[in-house]
Tab-separated table of C-alpha atoms in Angstrom:
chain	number	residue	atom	x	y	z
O	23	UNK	CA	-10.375	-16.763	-7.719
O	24	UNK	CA	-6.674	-15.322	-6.636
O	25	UNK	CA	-6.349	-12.148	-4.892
O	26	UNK	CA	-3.833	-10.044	-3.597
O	27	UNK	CA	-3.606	-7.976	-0.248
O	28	UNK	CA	-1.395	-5.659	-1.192
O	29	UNK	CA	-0.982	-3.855	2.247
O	30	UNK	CA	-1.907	-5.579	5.630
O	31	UNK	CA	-0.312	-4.867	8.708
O	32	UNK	CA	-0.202	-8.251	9.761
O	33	UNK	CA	2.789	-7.672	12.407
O	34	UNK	CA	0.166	-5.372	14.793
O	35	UNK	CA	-1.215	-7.490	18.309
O	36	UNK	CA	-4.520	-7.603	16.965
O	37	UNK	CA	-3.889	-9.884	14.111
O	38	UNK	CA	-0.828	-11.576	14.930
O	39	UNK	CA	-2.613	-12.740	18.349
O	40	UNK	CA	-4.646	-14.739	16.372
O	41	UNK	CA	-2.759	-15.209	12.771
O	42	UNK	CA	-2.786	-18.554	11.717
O	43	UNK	CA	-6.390	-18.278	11.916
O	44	UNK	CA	-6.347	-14.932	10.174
O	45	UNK	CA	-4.028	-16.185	7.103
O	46	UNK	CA	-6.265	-19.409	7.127
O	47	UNK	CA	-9.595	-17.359	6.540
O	48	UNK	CA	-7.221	-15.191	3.617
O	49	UNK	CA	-6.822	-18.498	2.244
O	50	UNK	CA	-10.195	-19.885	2.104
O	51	UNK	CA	-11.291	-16.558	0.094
O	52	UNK	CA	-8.467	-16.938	-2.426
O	53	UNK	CA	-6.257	-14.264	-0.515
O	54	UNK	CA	-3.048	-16.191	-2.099
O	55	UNK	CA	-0.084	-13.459	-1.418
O	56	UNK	CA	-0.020	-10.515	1.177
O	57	UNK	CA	2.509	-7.761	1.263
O	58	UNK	CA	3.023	-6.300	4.712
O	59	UNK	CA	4.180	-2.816	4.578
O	60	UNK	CA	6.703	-1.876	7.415
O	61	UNK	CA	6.135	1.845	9.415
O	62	UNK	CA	9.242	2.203	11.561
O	63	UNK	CA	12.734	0.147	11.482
O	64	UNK	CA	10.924	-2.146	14.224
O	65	UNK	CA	7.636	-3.168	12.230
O	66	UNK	CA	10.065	-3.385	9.114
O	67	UNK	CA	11.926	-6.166	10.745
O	68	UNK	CA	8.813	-8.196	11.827
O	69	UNK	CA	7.557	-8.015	8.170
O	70	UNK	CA	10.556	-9.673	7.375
O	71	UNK	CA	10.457	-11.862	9.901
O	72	UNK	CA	6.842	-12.554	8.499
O	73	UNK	CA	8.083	-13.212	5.409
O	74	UNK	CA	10.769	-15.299	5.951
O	75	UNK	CA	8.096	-17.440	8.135
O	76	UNK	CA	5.408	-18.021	5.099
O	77	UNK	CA	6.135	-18.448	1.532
O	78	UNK	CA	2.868	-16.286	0.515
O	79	UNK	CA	4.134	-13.059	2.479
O	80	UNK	CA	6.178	-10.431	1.486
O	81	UNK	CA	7.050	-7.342	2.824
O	82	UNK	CA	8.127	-3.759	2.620
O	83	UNK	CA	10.235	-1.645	4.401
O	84	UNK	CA	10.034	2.117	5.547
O	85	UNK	CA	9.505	4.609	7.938
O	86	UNK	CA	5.835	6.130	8.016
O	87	UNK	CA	5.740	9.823	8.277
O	88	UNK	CA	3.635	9.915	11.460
O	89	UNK	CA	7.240	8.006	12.858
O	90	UNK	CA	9.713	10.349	11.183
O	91	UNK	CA	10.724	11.799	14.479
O	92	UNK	CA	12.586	8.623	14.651
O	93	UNK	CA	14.662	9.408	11.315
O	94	UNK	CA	18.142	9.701	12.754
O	95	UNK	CA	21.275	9.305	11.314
O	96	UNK	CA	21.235	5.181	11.245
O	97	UNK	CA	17.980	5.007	9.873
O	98	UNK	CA	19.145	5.124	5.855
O	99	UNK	CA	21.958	2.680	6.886
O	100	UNK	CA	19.732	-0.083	8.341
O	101	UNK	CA	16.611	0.475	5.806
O	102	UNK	CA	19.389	-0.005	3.245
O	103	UNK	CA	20.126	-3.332	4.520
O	104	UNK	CA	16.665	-4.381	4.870
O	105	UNK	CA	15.518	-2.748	1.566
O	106	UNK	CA	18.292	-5.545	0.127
O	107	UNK	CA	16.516	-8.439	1.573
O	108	UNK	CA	15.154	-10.638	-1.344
O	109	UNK	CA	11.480	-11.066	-0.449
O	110	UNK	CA	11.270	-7.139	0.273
O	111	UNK	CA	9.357	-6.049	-2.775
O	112	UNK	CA	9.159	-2.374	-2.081
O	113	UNK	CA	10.227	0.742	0.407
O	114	UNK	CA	6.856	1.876	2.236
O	115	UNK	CA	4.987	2.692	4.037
O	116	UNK	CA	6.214	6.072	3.502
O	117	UNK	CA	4.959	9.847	2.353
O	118	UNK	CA	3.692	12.629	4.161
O	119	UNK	CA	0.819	13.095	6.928
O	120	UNK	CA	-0.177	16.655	7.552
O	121	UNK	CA	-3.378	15.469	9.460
O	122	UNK	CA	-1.736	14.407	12.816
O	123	UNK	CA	0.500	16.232	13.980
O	124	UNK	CA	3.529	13.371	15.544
O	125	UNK	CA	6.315	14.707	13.166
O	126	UNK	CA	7.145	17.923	11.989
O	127	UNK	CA	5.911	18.375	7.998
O	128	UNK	CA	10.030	19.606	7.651
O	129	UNK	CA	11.493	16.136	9.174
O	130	UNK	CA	8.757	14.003	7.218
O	131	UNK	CA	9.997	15.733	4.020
O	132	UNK	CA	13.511	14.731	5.030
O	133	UNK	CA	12.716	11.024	5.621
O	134	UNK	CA	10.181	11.021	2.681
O	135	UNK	CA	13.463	12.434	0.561
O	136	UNK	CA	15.807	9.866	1.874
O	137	UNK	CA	13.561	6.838	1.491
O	138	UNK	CA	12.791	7.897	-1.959
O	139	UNK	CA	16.271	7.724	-3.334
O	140	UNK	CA	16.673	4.539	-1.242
O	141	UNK	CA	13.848	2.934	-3.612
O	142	UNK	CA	15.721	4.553	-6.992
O	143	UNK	CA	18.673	2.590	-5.362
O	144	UNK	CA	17.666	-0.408	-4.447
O	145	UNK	CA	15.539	-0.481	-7.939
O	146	UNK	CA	12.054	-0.970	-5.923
O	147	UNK	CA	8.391	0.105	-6.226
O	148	UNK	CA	7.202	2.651	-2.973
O	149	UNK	CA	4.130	2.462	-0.992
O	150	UNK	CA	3.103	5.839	-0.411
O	151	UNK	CA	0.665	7.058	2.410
O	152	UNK	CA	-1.026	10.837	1.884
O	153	UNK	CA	-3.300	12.220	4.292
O	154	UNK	CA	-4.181	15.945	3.722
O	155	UNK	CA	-1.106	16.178	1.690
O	156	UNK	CA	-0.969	16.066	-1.768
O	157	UNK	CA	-0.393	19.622	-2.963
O	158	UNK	CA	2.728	18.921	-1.387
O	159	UNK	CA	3.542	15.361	-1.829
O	160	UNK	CA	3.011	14.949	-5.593
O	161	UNK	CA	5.549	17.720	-6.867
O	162	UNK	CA	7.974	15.448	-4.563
O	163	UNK	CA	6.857	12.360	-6.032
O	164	UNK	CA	6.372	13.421	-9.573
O	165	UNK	CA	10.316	15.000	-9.821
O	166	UNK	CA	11.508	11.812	-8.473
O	167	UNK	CA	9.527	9.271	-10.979
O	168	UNK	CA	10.795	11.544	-13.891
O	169	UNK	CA	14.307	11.154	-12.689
O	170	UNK	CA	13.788	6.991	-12.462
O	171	UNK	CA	15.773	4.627	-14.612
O	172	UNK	CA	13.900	2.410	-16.838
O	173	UNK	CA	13.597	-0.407	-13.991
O	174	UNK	CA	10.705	1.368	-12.083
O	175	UNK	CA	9.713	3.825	-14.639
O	176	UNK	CA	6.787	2.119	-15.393
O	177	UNK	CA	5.879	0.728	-11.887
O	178	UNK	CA	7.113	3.387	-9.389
O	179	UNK	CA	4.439	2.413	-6.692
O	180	UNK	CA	1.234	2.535	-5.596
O	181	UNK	CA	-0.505	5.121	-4.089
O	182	UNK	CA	-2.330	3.334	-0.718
O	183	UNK	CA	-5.421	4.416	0.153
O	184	UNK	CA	-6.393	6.677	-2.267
O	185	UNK	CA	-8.504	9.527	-2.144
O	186	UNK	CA	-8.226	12.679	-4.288
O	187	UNK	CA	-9.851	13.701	-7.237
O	188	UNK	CA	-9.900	12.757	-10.329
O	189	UNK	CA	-7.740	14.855	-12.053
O	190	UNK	CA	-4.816	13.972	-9.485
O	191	UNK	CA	-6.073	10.439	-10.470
O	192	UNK	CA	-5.228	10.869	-13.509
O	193	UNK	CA	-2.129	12.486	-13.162
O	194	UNK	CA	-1.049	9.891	-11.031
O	195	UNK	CA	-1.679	6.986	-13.602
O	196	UNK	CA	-0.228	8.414	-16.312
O	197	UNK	CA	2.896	8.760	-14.511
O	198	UNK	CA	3.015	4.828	-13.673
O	199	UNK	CA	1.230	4.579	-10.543
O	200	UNK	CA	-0.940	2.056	-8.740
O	201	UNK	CA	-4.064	3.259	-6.954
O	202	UNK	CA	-4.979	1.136	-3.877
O	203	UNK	CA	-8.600	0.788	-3.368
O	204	UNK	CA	-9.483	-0.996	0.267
O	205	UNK	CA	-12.400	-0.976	2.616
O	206	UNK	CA	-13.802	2.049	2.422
O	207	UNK	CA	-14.736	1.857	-1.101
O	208	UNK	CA	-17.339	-0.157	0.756
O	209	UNK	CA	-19.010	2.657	2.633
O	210	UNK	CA	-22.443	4.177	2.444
O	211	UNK	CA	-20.684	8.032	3.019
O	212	UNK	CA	-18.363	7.219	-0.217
O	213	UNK	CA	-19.626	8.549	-2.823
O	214	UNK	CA	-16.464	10.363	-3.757
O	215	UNK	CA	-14.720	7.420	-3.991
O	216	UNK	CA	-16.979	5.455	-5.650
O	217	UNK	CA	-17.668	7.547	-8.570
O	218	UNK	CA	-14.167	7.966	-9.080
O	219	UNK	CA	-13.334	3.972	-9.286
O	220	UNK	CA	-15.890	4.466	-11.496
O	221	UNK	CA	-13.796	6.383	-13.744
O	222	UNK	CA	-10.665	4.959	-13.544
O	223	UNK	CA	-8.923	1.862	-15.671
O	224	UNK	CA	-9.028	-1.729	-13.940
O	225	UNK	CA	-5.489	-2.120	-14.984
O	226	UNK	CA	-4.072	0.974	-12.596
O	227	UNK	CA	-5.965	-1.083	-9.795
O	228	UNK	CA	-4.785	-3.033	-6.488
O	229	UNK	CA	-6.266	-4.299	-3.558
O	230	UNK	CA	-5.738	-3.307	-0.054
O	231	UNK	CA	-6.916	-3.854	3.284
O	232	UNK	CA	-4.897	-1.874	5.722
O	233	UNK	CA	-5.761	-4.667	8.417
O	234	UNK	CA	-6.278	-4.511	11.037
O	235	UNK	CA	-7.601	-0.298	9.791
O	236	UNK	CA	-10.370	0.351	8.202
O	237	UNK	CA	-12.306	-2.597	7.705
O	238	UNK	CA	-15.348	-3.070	5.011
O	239	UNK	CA	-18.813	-2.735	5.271
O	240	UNK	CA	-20.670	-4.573	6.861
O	241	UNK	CA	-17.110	-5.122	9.598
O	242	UNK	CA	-16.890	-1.163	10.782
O	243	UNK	CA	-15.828	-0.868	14.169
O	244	UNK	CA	-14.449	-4.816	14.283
O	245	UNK	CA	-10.803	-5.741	13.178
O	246	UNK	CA	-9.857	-5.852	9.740
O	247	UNK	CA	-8.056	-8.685	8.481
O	248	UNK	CA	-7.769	-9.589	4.412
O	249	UNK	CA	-9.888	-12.585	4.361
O	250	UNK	CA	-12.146	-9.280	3.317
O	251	UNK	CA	-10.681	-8.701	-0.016
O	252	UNK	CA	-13.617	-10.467	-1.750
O	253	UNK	CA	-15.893	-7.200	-0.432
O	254	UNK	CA	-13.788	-4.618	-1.557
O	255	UNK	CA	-13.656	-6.508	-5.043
O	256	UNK	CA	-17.194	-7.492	-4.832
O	257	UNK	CA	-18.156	-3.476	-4.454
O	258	UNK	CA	-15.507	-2.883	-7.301
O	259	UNK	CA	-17.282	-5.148	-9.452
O	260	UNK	CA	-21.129	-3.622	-8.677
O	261	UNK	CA	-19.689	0.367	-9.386
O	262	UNK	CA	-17.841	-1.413	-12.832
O	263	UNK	CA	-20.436	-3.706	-13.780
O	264	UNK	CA	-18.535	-6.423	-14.495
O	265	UNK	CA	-17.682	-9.641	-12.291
O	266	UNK	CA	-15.819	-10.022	-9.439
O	267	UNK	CA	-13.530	-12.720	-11.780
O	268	UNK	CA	-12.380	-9.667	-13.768
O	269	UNK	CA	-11.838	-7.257	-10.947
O	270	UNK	CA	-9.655	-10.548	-8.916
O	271	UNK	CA	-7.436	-11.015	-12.137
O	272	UNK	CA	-6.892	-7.911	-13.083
O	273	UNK	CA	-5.625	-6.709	-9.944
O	274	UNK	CA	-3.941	-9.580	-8.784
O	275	UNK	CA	-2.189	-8.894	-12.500
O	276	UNK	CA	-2.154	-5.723	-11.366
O	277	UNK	CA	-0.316	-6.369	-7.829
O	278	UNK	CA	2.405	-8.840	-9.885
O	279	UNK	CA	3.519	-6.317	-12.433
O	280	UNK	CA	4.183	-3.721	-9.713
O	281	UNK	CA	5.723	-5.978	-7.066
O	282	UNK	CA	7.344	-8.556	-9.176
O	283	UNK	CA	7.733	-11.171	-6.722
O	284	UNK	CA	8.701	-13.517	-9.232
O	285	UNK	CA	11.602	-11.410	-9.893
């Protein structure tokens, strides 16, 4: 079986002391391609870096709204020249946060705004993050999708993470998106979630880690790392009774229409 992590932070200390190890147990799972989703201008660059180091990474580049206080007036300029770099596959991790409080929600709007017309630019998918947020972030999204040219109109991004009902589910998908579905889909307390994967299409699904975050059942409290995407599609596969085959090739189909890594 092939999977896809589509978002691992494998530039963070806790994996990267350790990450030939860590891509080696990915590997031995069928974890075949991992997208590594930058958070500030620094952690962009080391995805990159990542990327440029193994053929099976990729990465994304963006400033994460709990880091907007560092949006200042170079940021656009050097994300641009990132964003151009030929194994970055998508502008993220960006969107709003209104459950910390490290950036005011007026200067995350600005950098959410900015990046978003970077990704209508550069003609690339986003990686959104939303945390207590959405009555204000999908408005944002949703008149910036309708204004997309036909290049992402169909495969404006994925929203990582996911957690809100199903009628902003819904919404969501039949505007293009992606829902990411990662560990705690696993999680005895998830019942939300779970019934509403149980609703949803296989073909608006990818899957995620968020390594070294939010690891899977039975791994809470230990570092996450995606050699653990076979739980999260193993759980998938119980709440859709079907087999974890389907749930690894449609999402890995899934993860290649949005990303096109193949160009």
């Amino acid at each position: 079986m092939d999977f896809v992590d589509t978002h691992c932070h494998l530039d963070y200390n806790s994996l990267q002391a350790d990450i030939e190890a860590v891509l080696q147990r990915a590997f031995e799972v069928g974890v075949n391609k991992i997208i590594v989703p930058g958070t500030d201008l620094a952690s962009s660059k080391m995805a990159i870096k990542l990327a440029d180091t193994y053929p099976f990474i990729y990465a994304a580049v963006g400033i994460h709204p709990n880091e907007a206080q560092q949006w200042q007036e170079n940021a656009l300029t050097d994300l641009r020249i990132l964003a151009n770099h030929p194994k970055v596959l998508a502008i993220g991790e960006i969107g709003l946060d209104f459950y910390r409080d490290f950036a005011s929600p007026e200067l995350q709007d600005l950098a959410l705004r900015e990046q978003l017309n970077l990704a209508a630019e550069v003609h690339k998918p986003i990686i959104l993050h939303c945390r207590e947020a959405m009555p204000a972030l999908w408005p944002i999204i949703s008149d910036w999708r309708q204004k997309l040219g036909n290049v992402l109109i169909n495969r404006p991004g994925v929203f990582h993470s996911f957690d809100a009902d199903l009628i902003i589910a819904k919404e969501i998908i039949n505007a293009g998106f992606f829902i990411g579905v990662g560990g705690p889909i696993t999680y005895k307390n998830a019942l939300n979630r779970q019934n509403l994967i149980t609703q949803l299409n296989l073909e608006k699904l990818v899957l995620e880690t968020d390594a070294p975050f939010l690891p899977p059942h039975p791994y809470r409290g230990k570092i996450n790392e995606p050699a653990y995407i076979p739980i999260i599609a193993e759980k998938i596969a119980q709440l859709k009774k079907c087999s974890i085959q389907l749930i690894a090739d449609s999402t890995t189909r899934n993860a290649e229409f949005l990303f096109q890594w193949n160009g």
